Amino acid sequence: AFFNSTASFRTLANNCRFEDNAIYGSQYGGGSYVTMAELNNCLFARNYAAAHGGGLTVSSSKINNCTIVSNRVNVGGTTT
């Protein structure tokens, strides 16, 4: 899993795989939680979040040609 909640620097991820991650409690983004990121050709599969964004949670980010599949969440959507 990957976490970046600050806008003080930009994150770039190319050809990455975020698989079989989990986050519990009231946290967001089982596979990834990013702000100011660019995600290219990444896979988000079989991740879990107890609240919002089972696959990923993004803000002010670009997602290009990524696959988001088979993610789970108890509250909210699998991608937020």
mmCIF file of N, CA, C and O in Angstrom:
data_model
loop_
_atom_site.group_PDB
_atom_site.id
_atom_site.type_symbol
_atom_site.label_atom_id
_atom_site.label_comp_id
_atom_site.label_asym_id
_atom_site.label_seq_id
_atom_site.Cartn_x
_atom_site.Cartn_y
_atom_site.Cartn_z
ATOM 1 N N ALA A 1 0.840 -1.185 0.000
ATOM 2 C CA ALA A 1 0.000 0.000 0.000
ATOM 3 C C ALA A 1 0.878 1.239 0.000
ATOM 4 O O ALA A 1 2.045 1.188 0.359
ATOM 5 N N PHE A 2 0.280 2.351 -0.388
ATOM 6 C CA PHE A 2 1.018 3.599 -0.483
ATOM 7 C C PHE A 2 0.174 4.716 0.105
ATOM 8 O O PHE A 2 -1.025 4.793 -0.165
ATOM 9 N N PHE A 3 0.777 5.612 0.894
ATOM 10 C CA PHE A 3 0.066 6.704 1.547
ATOM 11 C C PHE A 3 0.833 7.994 1.370
ATOM 12 O O PHE A 3 2.015 8.070 1.699
ATOM 13 N N ASN A 4 0.180 9.025 0.825
ATOM 14 C CA ASN A 4 0.741 10.363 0.731
ATOM 15 C C ASN A 4 -0.413 11.336 0.837
ATOM 16 O O ASN A 4 -1.178 11.487 -0.110
ATOM 17 N N SER A 5 -0.578 11.985 1.961
ATOM 18 C CA SER A 5 -1.705 12.899 2.146
ATOM 19 C C SER A 5 -1.291 14.360 2.155
ATOM 20 O O SER A 5 -2.068 15.229 2.515
ATOM 21 N N THR A 6 -0.094 14.644 1.742
ATOM 22 C CA THR A 6 0.367 16.029 1.739
ATOM 23 C C THR A 6 0.499 16.541 0.314
ATOM 24 O O THR A 6 0.856 15.800 -0.588
ATOM 25 N N ALA A 7 0.187 17.788 0.107
ATOM 26 C CA ALA A 7 0.319 18.396 -1.210
ATOM 27 C C ALA A 7 1.662 19.097 -1.364
ATOM 28 O O ALA A 7 1.882 19.811 -2.328
ATOM 29 N N SER A 8 2.587 18.886 -0.447
ATOM 30 C CA SER A 8 3.875 19.579 -0.512
ATOM 31 C C SER A 8 4.829 18.975 -1.537
ATOM 32 O O SER A 8 5.804 19.603 -1.908
ATOM 33 N N PHE A 9 4.556 17.754 -2.005
ATOM 34 C CA PHE A 9 5.339 17.196 -3.100
ATOM 35 C C PHE A 9 4.452 16.294 -3.943
ATOM 36 O O PHE A 9 3.448 15.784 -3.492
ATOM 37 N N ARG A 10 4.803 16.134 -5.197
ATOM 38 C CA ARG A 10 4.002 15.353 -6.142
ATOM 39 C C ARG A 10 4.570 13.943 -6.243
ATOM 40 O O ARG A 10 5.768 13.753 -6.327
ATOM 41 N N THR A 11 3.684 12.943 -6.247
ATOM 42 C CA THR A 11 4.069 11.545 -6.322
ATOM 43 C C THR A 11 3.827 11.028 -7.739
ATOM 44 O O THR A 11 2.792 11.309 -8.340
ATOM 45 N N LEU A 12 4.773 10.262 -8.271
ATOM 46 C CA LEU A 12 4.646 9.641 -9.581
ATOM 47 C C LEU A 12 4.817 8.135 -9.420
ATOM 48 O O LEU A 12 5.805 7.671 -8.838
ATOM 49 N N ALA A 13 3.849 7.352 -9.916
ATOM 50 C CA ALA A 13 3.932 5.890 -9.871
ATOM 51 C C ALA A 13 3.663 5.349 -11.270
ATOM 52 O O ALA A 13 2.613 5.616 -11.858
ATOM 53 N N ASN A 14 4.615 4.634 -11.814
ATOM 54 C CA ASN A 14 4.489 4.027 -13.138
ATOM 55 C C ASN A 14 4.568 2.518 -13.023
ATOM 56 O O ASN A 14 5.485 1.986 -12.384
ATOM 57 N N ASN A 15 3.629 1.812 -13.666
ATOM 58 C CA ASN A 15 3.661 0.348 -13.753
ATOM 59 C C ASN A 15 3.763 -0.321 -12.380
ATOM 60 O O ASN A 15 4.517 -1.274 -12.210
ATOM 61 N N CYS A 16 3.016 0.177 -11.412
ATOM 62 C CA CYS A 16 3.037 -0.375 -10.049
ATOM 63 C C CYS A 16 1.836 -1.290 -9.825
ATOM 64 O O CYS A 16 0.803 -1.158 -10.471
ATOM 65 N N ARG A 17 1.995 -2.210 -8.886
ATOM 66 C CA ARG A 17 0.924 -3.129 -8.513
ATOM 67 C C ARG A 17 0.621 -2.958 -7.031
ATOM 68 O O ARG A 17 1.518 -3.102 -6.197
ATOM 69 N N PHE A 18 -0.646 -2.649 -6.727
ATOM 70 C CA PHE A 18 -1.120 -2.504 -5.358
ATOM 71 C C PHE A 18 -2.133 -3.628 -5.144
ATOM 72 O O PHE A 18 -3.292 -3.508 -5.540
ATOM 73 N N GLU A 19 -1.686 -4.720 -4.542
ATOM 74 C CA GLU A 19 -2.518 -5.907 -4.420
ATOM 75 C C GLU A 19 -2.549 -6.424 -2.988
ATOM 76 O O GLU A 19 -1.544 -6.395 -2.286
ATOM 77 N N ASP A 20 -3.745 -6.916 -2.573
ATOM 78 C CA ASP A 20 -3.926 -7.616 -1.303
ATOM 79 C C ASP A 20 -3.526 -6.793 -0.077
ATOM 80 O O ASP A 20 -2.952 -7.311 0.873
ATOM 81 N N ASN A 21 -3.835 -5.499 -0.098
ATOM 82 C CA ASN A 21 -3.576 -4.624 1.053
ATOM 83 C C ASN A 21 -4.873 -4.403 1.818
ATOM 84 O O ASN A 21 -5.966 -4.550 1.274
ATOM 85 N N ALA A 22 -4.773 -4.026 3.083
ATOM 86 C CA ALA A 22 -5.957 -3.758 3.896
ATOM 87 C C ALA A 22 -5.671 -2.651 4.901
ATOM 88 O O ALA A 22 -4.544 -2.515 5.381
ATOM 89 N N ILE A 23 -6.723 -1.870 5.187
ATOM 90 C CA ILE A 23 -6.634 -0.847 6.222
ATOM 91 C C ILE A 23 -7.939 -0.882 7.006
ATOM 92 O O ILE A 23 -9.017 -1.031 6.433
ATOM 93 N N TYR A 24 -7.832 -0.796 8.329
ATOM 94 C CA TYR A 24 -8.991 -0.966 9.208
ATOM 95 C C TYR A 24 -9.281 0.314 9.976
ATOM 96 O O TYR A 24 -8.507 1.256 9.926
ATOM 97 N N GLY A 25 -10.370 0.344 10.697
ATOM 98 C CA GLY A 25 -10.764 1.535 11.438
ATOM 99 C C GLY A 25 -11.460 2.516 10.509
ATOM 100 O O GLY A 25 -12.137 2.129 9.567
ATOM 101 N N SER A 26 -11.276 3.789 10.744
ATOM 102 C CA SER A 26 -11.948 4.803 9.928
ATOM 103 C C SER A 26 -11.028 5.355 8.842
ATOM 104 O O SER A 26 -11.242 6.451 8.336
ATOM 105 N N GLN A 27 -10.010 4.618 8.472
ATOM 106 C CA GLN A 27 -9.038 5.069 7.477
ATOM 107 C C GLN A 27 -9.530 4.831 6.053
ATOM 108 O O GLN A 27 -10.317 3.948 5.798
ATOM 109 N N TYR A 28 -9.019 5.592 5.110
ATOM 110 C CA TYR A 28 -9.403 5.538 3.703
ATOM 111 C C TYR A 28 -8.291 4.892 2.875
ATOM 112 O O TYR A 28 -7.127 4.981 3.219
ATOM 113 N N GLY A 29 -8.663 4.296 1.747
ATOM 114 C CA GLY A 29 -7.685 3.856 0.751
ATOM 115 C C GLY A 29 -6.950 2.577 1.085
ATOM 116 O O GLY A 29 -5.818 2.618 1.545
ATOM 117 N N GLY A 30 -7.569 1.419 0.845
ATOM 118 C CA GLY A 30 -6.911 0.139 1.124
ATOM 119 C C GLY A 30 -5.660 -0.090 0.293
ATOM 120 O O GLY A 30 -4.640 -0.529 0.788
ATOM 121 N N GLY A 31 -5.721 0.215 -1.002
ATOM 122 C CA GLY A 31 -4.558 0.033 -1.868
ATOM 123 C C GLY A 31 -3.648 1.242 -1.870
ATOM 124 O O GLY A 31 -2.431 1.125 -1.867
ATOM 125 N N SER A 32 -4.246 2.423 -1.863
ATOM 126 C CA SER A 32 -3.456 3.643 -1.923
ATOM 127 C C SER A 32 -4.304 4.840 -1.500
ATOM 128 O O SER A 32 -5.501 4.890 -1.777
ATOM 129 N N TYR A 33 -3.677 5.792 -0.832
ATOM 130 C CA TYR A 33 -4.302 7.068 -0.471
ATOM 131 C C TYR A 33 -3.314 8.142 -0.898
ATOM 132 O O TYR A 33 -2.219 8.229 -0.330
ATOM 133 N N VAL A 34 -3.657 8.913 -1.927
ATOM 134 C CA VAL A 34 -2.693 9.877 -2.451
ATOM 135 C C VAL A 34 -3.326 11.224 -2.738
ATOM 136 O O VAL A 34 -4.487 11.321 -3.113
ATOM 137 N N THR A 35 -2.535 12.263 -2.563
ATOM 138 C CA THR A 35 -2.864 13.633 -2.933
ATOM 139 C C THR A 35 -1.754 14.119 -3.848
ATOM 140 O O THR A 35 -0.579 13.848 -3.594
ATOM 141 N N MET A 36 -2.120 14.815 -4.889
ATOM 142 C CA MET A 36 -1.141 15.357 -5.842
ATOM 143 C C MET A 36 -0.271 14.237 -6.433
ATOM 144 O O MET A 36 0.953 14.287 -6.373
ATOM 145 N N ALA A 37 -0.911 13.240 -7.010
ATOM 146 C CA ALA A 37 -0.174 12.113 -7.577
ATOM 147 C C ALA A 37 -0.516 11.936 -9.047
ATOM 148 O O ALA A 37 -1.549 12.392 -9.526
ATOM 149 N N GLU A 38 0.376 11.254 -9.748
ATOM 150 C CA GLU A 38 0.111 10.792 -11.099
ATOM 151 C C GLU A 38 0.366 9.291 -11.109
ATOM 152 O O GLU A 38 1.473 8.835 -10.790
ATOM 153 N N LEU A 39 -0.666 8.522 -11.438
ATOM 154 C CA LEU A 39 -0.592 7.061 -11.445
ATOM 155 C C LEU A 39 -0.772 6.587 -12.881
ATOM 156 O O LEU A 39 -1.797 6.844 -13.510
ATOM 157 N N ASN A 40 0.238 5.914 -13.420
ATOM 158 C CA ASN A 40 0.229 5.467 -14.808
ATOM 159 C C ASN A 40 0.392 3.961 -14.901
ATOM 160 O O ASN A 40 1.333 3.403 -14.340
ATOM 161 N N ASN A 41 -0.522 3.300 -15.619
ATOM 162 C CA ASN A 41 -0.430 1.859 -15.889
ATOM 163 C C ASN A 41 -0.279 1.038 -14.605
ATOM 164 O O ASN A 41 0.525 0.117 -14.543
ATOM 165 N N CYS A 42 -1.043 1.375 -13.584
ATOM 166 C CA CYS A 42 -0.970 0.673 -12.299
ATOM 167 C C CYS A 42 -2.159 -0.277 -12.140
ATOM 168 O O CYS A 42 -3.201 -0.099 -12.765
ATOM 169 N N LEU A 43 -1.983 -1.272 -11.292
ATOM 170 C CA LEU A 43 -3.034 -2.232 -10.970
ATOM 171 C C LEU A 43 -3.405 -2.094 -9.501
ATOM 172 O O LEU A 43 -2.525 -2.100 -8.629
ATOM 173 N N PHE A 44 -4.709 -1.983 -9.220
ATOM 174 C CA PHE A 44 -5.239 -1.961 -7.861
ATOM 175 C C PHE A 44 -6.199 -3.131 -7.748
ATOM 176 O O PHE A 44 -7.304 -3.088 -8.293
ATOM 177 N N ALA A 45 -5.782 -4.204 -7.086
ATOM 178 C CA ALA A 45 -6.588 -5.429 -7.054
ATOM 179 C C ALA A 45 -6.644 -6.040 -5.657
ATOM 180 O O ALA A 45 -5.645 -6.078 -4.938
ATOM 181 N N ARG A 46 -7.843 -6.484 -5.279
ATOM 182 C CA ARG A 46 -8.078 -7.225 -4.038
ATOM 183 C C ARG A 46 -7.623 -6.473 -2.787
ATOM 184 O O ARG A 46 -7.105 -7.055 -1.846
ATOM 185 N N ASN A 47 -7.822 -5.177 -2.759
ATOM 186 C CA ASN A 47 -7.518 -4.366 -1.581
ATOM 187 C C ASN A 47 -8.794 -4.176 -0.764
ATOM 188 O O ASN A 47 -9.902 -4.319 -1.276
ATOM 189 N N TYR A 48 -8.645 -3.825 0.513
ATOM 190 C CA TYR A 48 -9.792 -3.664 1.406
ATOM 191 C C TYR A 48 -9.608 -2.428 2.286
ATOM 192 O O TYR A 48 -8.513 -2.161 2.780
ATOM 193 N N ALA A 49 -10.699 -1.685 2.467
ATOM 194 C CA ALA A 49 -10.718 -0.577 3.430
ATOM 195 C C ALA A 49 -12.015 -0.661 4.216
ATOM 196 O O ALA A 49 -13.078 -0.925 3.656
ATOM 197 N N ALA A 50 -11.942 -0.445 5.512
ATOM 198 C CA ALA A 50 -13.135 -0.451 6.346
ATOM 199 C C ALA A 50 -14.025 0.738 6.004
ATOM 200 O O ALA A 50 -15.241 0.654 6.090
ATOM 201 N N ALA A 51 -13.443 1.849 5.617
ATOM 202 C CA ALA A 51 -14.208 3.047 5.261
ATOM 203 C C ALA A 51 -13.643 3.659 3.980
ATOM 204 O O ALA A 51 -12.458 3.918 3.899
ATOM 205 N N HIS A 52 -14.469 3.858 3.001
ATOM 206 C CA HIS A 52 -14.190 4.590 1.759
ATOM 207 C C HIS A 52 -12.887 4.210 1.041
ATOM 208 O O HIS A 52 -11.810 4.213 1.622
ATOM 209 N N GLY A 53 -13.014 3.915 -0.220
ATOM 210 C CA GLY A 53 -11.850 3.692 -1.067
ATOM 211 C C GLY A 53 -11.151 2.368 -0.847
ATOM 212 O O GLY A 53 -9.975 2.345 -0.496
ATOM 213 N N GLY A 54 -11.831 1.278 -1.055
ATOM 214 C CA GLY A 54 -11.191 -0.036 -0.903
ATOM 215 C C GLY A 54 -9.982 -0.195 -1.804
ATOM 216 O O GLY A 54 -8.947 -0.694 -1.398
ATOM 217 N N GLY A 55 -10.101 0.260 -3.048
ATOM 218 C CA GLY A 55 -8.989 0.188 -3.987
ATOM 219 C C GLY A 55 -8.028 1.345 -3.824
ATOM 220 O O GLY A 55 -6.832 1.168 -3.664
ATOM 221 N N LEU A 56 -8.574 2.563 -3.863
ATOM 222 C CA LEU A 56 -7.744 3.741 -3.673
ATOM 223 C C LEU A 56 -8.609 4.956 -3.368
ATOM 224 O O LEU A 56 -9.783 5.005 -3.727
ATOM 225 N N THR A 57 -7.994 5.927 -2.729
ATOM 226 C CA THR A 57 -8.587 7.233 -2.480
ATOM 227 C C THR A 57 -7.621 8.265 -3.037
ATOM 228 O O THR A 57 -6.430 8.215 -2.723
ATOM 229 N N VAL A 58 -8.118 9.164 -3.889
ATOM 230 C CA VAL A 58 -7.251 10.155 -4.526
ATOM 231 C C VAL A 58 -7.843 11.555 -4.393
ATOM 232 O O VAL A 58 -9.052 11.725 -4.299
ATOM 233 N N SER A 59 -6.967 12.541 -4.420
ATOM 234 C CA SER A 59 -7.356 13.935 -4.412
ATOM 235 C C SER A 59 -6.365 14.708 -5.271
ATOM 236 O O SER A 59 -5.149 14.506 -5.139
ATOM 237 N N SER A 60 -6.863 15.555 -6.158
ATOM 238 C CA SER A 60 -6.003 16.372 -7.032
ATOM 239 C C SER A 60 -4.956 15.520 -7.731
ATOM 240 O O SER A 60 -3.777 15.863 -7.756
ATOM 241 N N SER A 61 -5.377 14.413 -8.318
ATOM 242 C CA SER A 61 -4.456 13.456 -8.920
ATOM 243 C C SER A 61 -4.900 13.077 -10.327
ATOM 244 O O SER A 61 -6.051 13.272 -10.707
ATOM 245 N N LYS A 62 -3.967 12.506 -11.084
ATOM 246 C CA LYS A 62 -4.249 11.994 -12.421
ATOM 247 C C LYS A 62 -4.100 10.475 -12.399
ATOM 248 O O LYS A 62 -3.118 9.951 -11.872
ATOM 249 N N ILE A 63 -5.079 9.784 -12.984
ATOM 250 C CA ILE A 63 -5.019 8.330 -13.090
ATOM 251 C C ILE A 63 -5.102 7.993 -14.576
ATOM 252 O O ILE A 63 -6.101 8.301 -15.235
ATOM 253 N N ASN A 64 -4.047 7.394 -15.116
ATOM 254 C CA ASN A 64 -3.963 7.104 -16.536
ATOM 255 C C ASN A 64 -3.777 5.612 -16.786
ATOM 256 O O ASN A 64 -2.806 5.020 -16.314
ATOM 257 N N ASN A 65 -4.712 5.013 -17.506
ATOM 258 C CA ASN A 65 -4.601 3.617 -17.945
ATOM 259 C C ASN A 65 -4.360 2.641 -16.796
ATOM 260 O O ASN A 65 -3.570 1.711 -16.914
ATOM 261 N N CYS A 66 -5.018 2.854 -15.678
ATOM 262 C CA CYS A 66 -4.891 1.963 -14.520
ATOM 263 C C CYS A 66 -6.065 0.983 -14.489
ATOM 264 O O CYS A 66 -7.159 1.298 -14.950
ATOM 265 N N THR A 67 -5.824 -0.191 -13.924
ATOM 266 C CA THR A 67 -6.867 -1.193 -13.747
ATOM 267 C C THR A 67 -7.232 -1.254 -12.275
ATOM 268 O O THR A 67 -6.351 -1.408 -11.424
ATOM 269 N N ILE A 68 -8.527 -1.139 -11.983
ATOM 270 C CA ILE A 68 -9.027 -1.164 -10.608
ATOM 271 C C ILE A 68 -10.071 -2.269 -10.559
ATOM 272 O O ILE A 68 -11.145 -2.143 -11.152
ATOM 273 N N VAL A 69 -9.752 -3.376 -9.854
ATOM 274 C CA VAL A 69 -10.614 -4.555 -9.925
ATOM 275 C C VAL A 69 -10.643 -5.314 -8.592
ATOM 276 O O VAL A 69 -9.639 -5.386 -7.889
ATOM 277 N N SER A 70 -11.808 -5.830 -8.226
ATOM 278 C CA SER A 70 -11.997 -6.742 -7.073
ATOM 279 C C SER A 70 -11.552 -6.141 -5.744
ATOM 280 O O SER A 70 -10.974 -6.833 -4.905
ATOM 281 N N ASN A 71 -11.805 -4.858 -5.541
ATOM 282 C CA ASN A 71 -11.506 -4.207 -4.267
ATOM 283 C C ASN A 71 -12.784 -4.186 -3.422
ATOM 284 O O ASN A 71 -13.885 -4.196 -3.952
ATOM 285 N N ARG A 72 -12.626 -4.156 -2.085
ATOM 286 C CA ARG A 72 -13.785 -4.195 -1.193
ATOM 287 C C ARG A 72 -13.738 -3.066 -0.176
ATOM 288 O O ARG A 72 -12.656 -2.617 0.189
ATOM 289 N N VAL A 73 -14.938 -2.670 0.278
ATOM 290 C CA VAL A 73 -15.054 -1.624 1.293
ATOM 291 C C VAL A 73 -16.356 -1.837 2.052
ATOM 292 O O VAL A 73 -17.332 -2.325 1.496
ATOM 293 N N ASN A 74 -16.367 -1.508 3.347
ATOM 294 C CA ASN A 74 -17.595 -1.618 4.139
ATOM 295 C C ASN A 74 -18.489 -0.407 3.991
ATOM 296 O O ASN A 74 -19.705 -0.520 3.977
ATOM 297 N N VAL A 75 -17.905 0.797 3.911
ATOM 298 C CA VAL A 75 -18.663 2.049 3.838
ATOM 299 C C VAL A 75 -18.137 2.864 2.664
ATOM 300 O O VAL A 75 -16.938 3.047 2.540
ATOM 301 N N GLY A 76 -19.021 3.367 1.810
ATOM 302 C CA GLY A 76 -18.597 4.197 0.699
ATOM 303 C C GLY A 76 -18.217 3.365 -0.518
ATOM 304 O O GLY A 76 -18.497 2.184 -0.585
ATOM 305 N N GLY A 77 -17.573 3.977 -1.478
ATOM 306 C CA GLY A 77 -17.213 3.318 -2.738
ATOM 307 C C GLY A 77 -15.849 2.666 -2.699
ATOM 308 O O GLY A 77 -15.039 2.924 -1.817
ATOM 309 N N THR A 78 -15.587 1.821 -3.699
ATOM 310 C CA THR A 78 -14.287 1.164 -3.754
ATOM 311 C C THR A 78 -13.206 2.091 -4.285
ATOM 312 O O THR A 78 -12.033 1.841 -4.129
ATOM 313 N N THR A 79 -13.618 3.174 -4.944
ATOM 314 C CA THR A 79 -12.683 4.196 -5.387
ATOM 315 C C THR A 79 -13.297 5.539 -5.036
ATOM 316 O O THR A 79 -14.400 5.834 -5.446
ATOM 317 N N THR A 80 -12.578 6.351 -4.258
ATOM 318 C CA THR A 80 -13.110 7.670 -3.889
ATOM 319 C C THR A 80 -12.135 8.740 -4.269
ATOM 320 O O THR A 80 -10.976 8.524 -4.442
#
